[in-house]
mmCIF file of C-alpha atoms in Angstrom:
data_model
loop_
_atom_site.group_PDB
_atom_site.id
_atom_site.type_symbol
_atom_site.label_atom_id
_atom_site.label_comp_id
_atom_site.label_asym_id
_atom_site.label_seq_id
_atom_site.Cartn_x
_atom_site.Cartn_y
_atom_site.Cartn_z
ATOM 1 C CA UNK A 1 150.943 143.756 125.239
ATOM 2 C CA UNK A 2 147.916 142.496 127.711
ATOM 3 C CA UNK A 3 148.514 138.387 128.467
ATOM 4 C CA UNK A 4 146.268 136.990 127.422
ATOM 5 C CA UNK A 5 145.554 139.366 124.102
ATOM 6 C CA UNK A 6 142.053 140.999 123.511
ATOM 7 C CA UNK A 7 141.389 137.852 121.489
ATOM 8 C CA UNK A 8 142.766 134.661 121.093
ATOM 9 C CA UNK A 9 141.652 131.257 119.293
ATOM 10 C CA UNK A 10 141.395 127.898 120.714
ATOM 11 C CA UNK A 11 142.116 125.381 117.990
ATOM 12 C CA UNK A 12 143.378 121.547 118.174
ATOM 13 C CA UNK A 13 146.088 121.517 115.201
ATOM 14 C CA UNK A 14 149.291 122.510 114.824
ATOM 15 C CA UNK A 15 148.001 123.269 110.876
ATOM 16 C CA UNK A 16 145.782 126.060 112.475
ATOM 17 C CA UNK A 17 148.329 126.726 114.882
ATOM 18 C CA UNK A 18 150.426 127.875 112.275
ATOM 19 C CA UNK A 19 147.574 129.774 110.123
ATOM 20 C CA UNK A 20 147.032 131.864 112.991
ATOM 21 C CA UNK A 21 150.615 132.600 114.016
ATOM 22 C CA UNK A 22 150.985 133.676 109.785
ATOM 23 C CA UNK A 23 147.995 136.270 110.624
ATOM 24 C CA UNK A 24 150.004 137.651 113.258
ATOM 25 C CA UNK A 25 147.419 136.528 116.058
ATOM 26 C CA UNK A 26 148.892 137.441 119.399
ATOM 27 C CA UNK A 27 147.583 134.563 121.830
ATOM 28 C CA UNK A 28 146.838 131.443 120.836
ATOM 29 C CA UNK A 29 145.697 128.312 122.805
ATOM 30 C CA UNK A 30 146.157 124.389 121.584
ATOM 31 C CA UNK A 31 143.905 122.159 122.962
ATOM 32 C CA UNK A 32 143.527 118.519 121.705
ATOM 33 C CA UNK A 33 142.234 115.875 123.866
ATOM 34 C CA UNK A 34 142.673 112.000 124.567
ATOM 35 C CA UNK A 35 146.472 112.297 124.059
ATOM 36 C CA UNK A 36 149.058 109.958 125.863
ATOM 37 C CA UNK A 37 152.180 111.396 126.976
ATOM 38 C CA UNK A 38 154.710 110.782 124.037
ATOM 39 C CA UNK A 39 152.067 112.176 121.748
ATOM 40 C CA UNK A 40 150.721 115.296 123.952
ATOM 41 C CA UNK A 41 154.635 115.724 124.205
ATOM 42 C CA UNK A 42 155.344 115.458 120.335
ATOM 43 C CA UNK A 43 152.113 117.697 119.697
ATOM 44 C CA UNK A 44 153.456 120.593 122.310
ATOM 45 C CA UNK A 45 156.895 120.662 120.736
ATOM 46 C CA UNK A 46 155.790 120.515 117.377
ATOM 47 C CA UNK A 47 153.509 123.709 118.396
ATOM 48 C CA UNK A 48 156.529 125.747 119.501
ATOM 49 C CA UNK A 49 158.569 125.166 116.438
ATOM 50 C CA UNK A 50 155.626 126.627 114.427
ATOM 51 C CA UNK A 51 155.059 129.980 116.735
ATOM 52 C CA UNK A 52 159.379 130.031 116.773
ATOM 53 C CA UNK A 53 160.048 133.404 115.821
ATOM 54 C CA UNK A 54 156.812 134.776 115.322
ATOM 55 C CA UNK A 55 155.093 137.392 117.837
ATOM 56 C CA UNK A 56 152.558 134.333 118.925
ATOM 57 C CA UNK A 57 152.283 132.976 122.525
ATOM 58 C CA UNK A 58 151.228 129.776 122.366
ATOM 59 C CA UNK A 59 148.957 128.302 125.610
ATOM 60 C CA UNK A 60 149.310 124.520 126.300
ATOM 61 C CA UNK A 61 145.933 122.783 127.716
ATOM 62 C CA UNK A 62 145.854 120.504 129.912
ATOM 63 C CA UNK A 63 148.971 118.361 129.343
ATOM 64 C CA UNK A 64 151.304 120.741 132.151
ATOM 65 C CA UNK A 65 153.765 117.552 132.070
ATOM 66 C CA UNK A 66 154.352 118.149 128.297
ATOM 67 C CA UNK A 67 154.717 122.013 128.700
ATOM 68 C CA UNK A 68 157.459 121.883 131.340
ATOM 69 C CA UNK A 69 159.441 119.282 129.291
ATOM 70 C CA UNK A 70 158.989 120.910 126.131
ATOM 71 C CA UNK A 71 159.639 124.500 127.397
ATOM 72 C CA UNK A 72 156.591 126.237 127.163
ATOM 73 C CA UNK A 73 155.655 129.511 128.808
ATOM 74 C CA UNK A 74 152.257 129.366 128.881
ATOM 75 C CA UNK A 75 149.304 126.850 129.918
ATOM 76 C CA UNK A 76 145.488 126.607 130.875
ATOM 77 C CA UNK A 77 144.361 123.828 133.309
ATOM 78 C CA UNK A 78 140.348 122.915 133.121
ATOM 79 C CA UNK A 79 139.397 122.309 136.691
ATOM 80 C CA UNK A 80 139.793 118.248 136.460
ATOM 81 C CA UNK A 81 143.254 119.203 135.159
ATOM 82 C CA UNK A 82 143.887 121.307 138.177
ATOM 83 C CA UNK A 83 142.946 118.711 140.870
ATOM 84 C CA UNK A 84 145.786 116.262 139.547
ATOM 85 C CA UNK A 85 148.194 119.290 138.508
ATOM 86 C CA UNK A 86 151.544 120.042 140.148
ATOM 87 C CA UNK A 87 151.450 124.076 141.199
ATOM 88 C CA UNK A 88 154.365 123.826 142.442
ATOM 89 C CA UNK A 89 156.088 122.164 139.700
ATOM 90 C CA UNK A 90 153.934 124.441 137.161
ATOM 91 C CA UNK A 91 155.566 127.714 139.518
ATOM 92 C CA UNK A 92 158.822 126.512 139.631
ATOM 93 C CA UNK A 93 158.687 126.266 135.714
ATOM 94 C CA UNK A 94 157.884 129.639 134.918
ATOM 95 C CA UNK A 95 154.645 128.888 133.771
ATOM 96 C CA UNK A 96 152.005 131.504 133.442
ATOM 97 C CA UNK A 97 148.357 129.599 134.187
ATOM 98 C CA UNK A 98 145.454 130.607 133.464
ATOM 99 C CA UNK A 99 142.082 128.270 134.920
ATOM 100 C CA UNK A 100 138.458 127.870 133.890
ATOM 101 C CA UNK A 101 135.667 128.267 135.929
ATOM 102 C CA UNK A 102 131.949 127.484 135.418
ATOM 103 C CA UNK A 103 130.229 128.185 138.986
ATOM 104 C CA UNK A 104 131.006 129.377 142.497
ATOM 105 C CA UNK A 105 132.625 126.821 143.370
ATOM 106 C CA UNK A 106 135.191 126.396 140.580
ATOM 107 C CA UNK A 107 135.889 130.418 141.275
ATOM 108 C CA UNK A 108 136.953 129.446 144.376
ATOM 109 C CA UNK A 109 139.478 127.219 143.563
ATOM 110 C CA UNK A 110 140.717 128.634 140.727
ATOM 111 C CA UNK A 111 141.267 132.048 143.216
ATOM 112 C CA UNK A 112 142.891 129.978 145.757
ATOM 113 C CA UNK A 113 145.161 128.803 143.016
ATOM 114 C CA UNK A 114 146.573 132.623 142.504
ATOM 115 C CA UNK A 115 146.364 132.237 138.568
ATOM 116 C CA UNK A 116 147.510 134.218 135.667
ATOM 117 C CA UNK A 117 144.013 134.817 134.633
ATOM 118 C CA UNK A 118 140.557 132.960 134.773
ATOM 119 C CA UNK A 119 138.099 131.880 132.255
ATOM 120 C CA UNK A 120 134.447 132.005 132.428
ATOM 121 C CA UNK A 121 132.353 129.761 129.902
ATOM 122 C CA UNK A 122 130.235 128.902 128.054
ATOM 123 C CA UNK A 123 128.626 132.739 128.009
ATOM 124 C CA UNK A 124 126.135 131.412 124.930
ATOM 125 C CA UNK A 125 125.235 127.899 124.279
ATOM 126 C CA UNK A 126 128.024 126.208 122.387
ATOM 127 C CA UNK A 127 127.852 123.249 119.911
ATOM 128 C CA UNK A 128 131.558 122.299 120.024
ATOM 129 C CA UNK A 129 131.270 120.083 122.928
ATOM 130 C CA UNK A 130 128.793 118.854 125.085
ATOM 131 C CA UNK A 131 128.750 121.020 128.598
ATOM 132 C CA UNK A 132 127.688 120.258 131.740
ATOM 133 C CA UNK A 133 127.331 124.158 132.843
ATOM 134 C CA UNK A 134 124.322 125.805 131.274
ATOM 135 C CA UNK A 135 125.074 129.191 129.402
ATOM 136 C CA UNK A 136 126.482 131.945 131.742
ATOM 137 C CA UNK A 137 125.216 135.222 129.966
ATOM 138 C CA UNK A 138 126.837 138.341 129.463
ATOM 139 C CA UNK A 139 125.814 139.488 133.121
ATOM 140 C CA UNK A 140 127.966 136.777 134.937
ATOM 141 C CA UNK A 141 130.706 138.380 133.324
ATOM 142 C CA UNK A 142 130.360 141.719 135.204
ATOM 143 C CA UNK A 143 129.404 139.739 138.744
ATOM 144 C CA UNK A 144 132.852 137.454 138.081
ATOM 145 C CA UNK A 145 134.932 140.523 137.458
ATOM 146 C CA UNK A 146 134.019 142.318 140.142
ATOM 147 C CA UNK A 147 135.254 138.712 142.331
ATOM 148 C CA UNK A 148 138.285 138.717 140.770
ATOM 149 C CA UNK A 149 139.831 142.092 140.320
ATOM 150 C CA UNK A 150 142.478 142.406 139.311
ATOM 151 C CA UNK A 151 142.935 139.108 137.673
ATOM 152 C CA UNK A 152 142.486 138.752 133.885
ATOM 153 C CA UNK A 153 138.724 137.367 132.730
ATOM 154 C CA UNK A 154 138.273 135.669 129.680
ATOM 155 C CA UNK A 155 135.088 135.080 128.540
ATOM 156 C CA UNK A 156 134.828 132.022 126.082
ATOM 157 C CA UNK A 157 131.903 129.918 124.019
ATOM 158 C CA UNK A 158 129.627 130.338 121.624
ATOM 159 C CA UNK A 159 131.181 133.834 121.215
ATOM 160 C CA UNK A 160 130.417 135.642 117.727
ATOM 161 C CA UNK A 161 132.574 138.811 117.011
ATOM 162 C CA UNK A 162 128.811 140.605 116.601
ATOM 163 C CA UNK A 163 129.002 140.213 120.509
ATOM 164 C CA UNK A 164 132.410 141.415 121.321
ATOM 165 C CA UNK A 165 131.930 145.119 122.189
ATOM 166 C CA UNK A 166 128.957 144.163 124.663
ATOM 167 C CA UNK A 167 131.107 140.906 125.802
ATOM 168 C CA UNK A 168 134.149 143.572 126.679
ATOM 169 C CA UNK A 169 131.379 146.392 128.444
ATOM 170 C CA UNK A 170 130.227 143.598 130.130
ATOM 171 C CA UNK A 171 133.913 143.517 132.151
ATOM 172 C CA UNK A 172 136.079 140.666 129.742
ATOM 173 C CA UNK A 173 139.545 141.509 129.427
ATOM 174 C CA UNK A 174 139.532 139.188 126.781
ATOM 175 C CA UNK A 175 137.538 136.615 124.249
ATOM 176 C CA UNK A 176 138.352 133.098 123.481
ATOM 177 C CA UNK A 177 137.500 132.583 120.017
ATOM 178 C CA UNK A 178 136.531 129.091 118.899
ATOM 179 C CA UNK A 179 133.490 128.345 116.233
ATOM 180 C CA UNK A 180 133.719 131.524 115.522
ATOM 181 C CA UNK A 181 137.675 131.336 113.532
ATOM 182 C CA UNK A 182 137.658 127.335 112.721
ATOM 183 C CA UNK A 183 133.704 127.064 111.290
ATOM 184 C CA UNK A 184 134.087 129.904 109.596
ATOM 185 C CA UNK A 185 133.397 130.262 105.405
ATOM 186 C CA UNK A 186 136.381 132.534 105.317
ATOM 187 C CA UNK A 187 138.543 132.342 108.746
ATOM 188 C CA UNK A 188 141.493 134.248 107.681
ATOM 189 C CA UNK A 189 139.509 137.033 107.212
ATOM 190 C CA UNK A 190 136.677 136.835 109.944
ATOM 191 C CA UNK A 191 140.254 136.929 111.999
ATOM 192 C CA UNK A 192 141.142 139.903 110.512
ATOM 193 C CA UNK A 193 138.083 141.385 112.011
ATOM 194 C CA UNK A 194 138.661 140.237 115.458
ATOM 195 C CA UNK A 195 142.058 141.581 114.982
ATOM 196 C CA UNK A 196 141.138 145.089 113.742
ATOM 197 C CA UNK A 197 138.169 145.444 115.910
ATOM 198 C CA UNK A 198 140.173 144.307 119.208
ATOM 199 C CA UNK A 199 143.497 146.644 118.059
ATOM 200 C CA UNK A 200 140.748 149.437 118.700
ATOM 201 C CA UNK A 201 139.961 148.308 122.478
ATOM 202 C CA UNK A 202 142.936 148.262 123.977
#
């Protein structure tokens, strides 16, 4: 199986943690913000208990602290995380990492940081949270791909499954799924889709 999967959700709940992992979703990432330590450490254990057992890889962001206590295997840094981040510590705990990356710059230092795979967002405007980057469009995707090879590319924000199959032409290895699942009328099934229709790319 491809790390990270074809698609995965980004949610901030252990609740839709757990809905996912039930709809056999391959990857999925937590990310809840403004946490201190004890909680961002209750929240990551909690999180592994509910993917225990189940086919679901679960990626930690931001709080690399918590995920190396806790025992996770997998995490995504933003690139404010990354200044202040530990690689060595994060290497030395098995950690797969994956980065995001917004402009030239931030492609440089997540490269230099040798991660598991990198992130490119927001591709279409996104209402979730306020960004400083404008929207990339679908051709930065094939220009970042072709900078980082062999490396994983995830293409997240404002992504709608309608845009998947030009998203993956475009170069993505993978789509990180956000509005898309948890605004949803009917998430468990617009899942479903992403599930079938990304069981047919690989």
């Amino acid at each position: 199986m491809p790390y990270p999967d074809r698609f995965y959700p980004v949610v901030d709940s252990i609740a839709w943690v757990k809905r996912l992992a039930s709809l056999g979703v391959g990857t999925v990432q937590l990310r809840a913000k403004e946490l201190n330590d004890a909680e961002a450490l209750q929240l990551v254990t909690d999180a592994l208990e509910a993917v225990k057992g189940t086919p679901t890889r679960l990626i930690i962001n931001d709080y690399w602290r918590a995920a190396i206590v806790a025992g996770a295997q997998h995490l995504h840094l933003g690139q404010e995380d990354l200044a202040e981040a530990d690689l060595h510590e994060i290497r030395s705990a098995g950690l797969t990492l994956g980065l995001s990356t917004h402009d030239d710059a931030e492609l440089e230092t997540a490269l230099a940081a040798e991660p598991t795979y990198i992130a490119l967002g927001p591709i279409f405007p996104t209402t979730l949270k306020s960004m400083r980057f404008a929207p990339q469009g679908i051709p930065k995707i094939t220009e970042w791909k072709k900078r980082v090879g062999n490396i994983p590319l995830v293409a997240i924000g404002g992504i709608k499954l309608e845009q998947a199959d030009e998203i993956f032409k475009a170069g993505a290895d993978s789509i990180a799924v956000v509005s898309d699942v948890t605004q949803n009328p009917d998430p468990d099934a617009r899942v479903r889709a992403w599930l079938d229709f990304t069981a047919e790319k690989v």
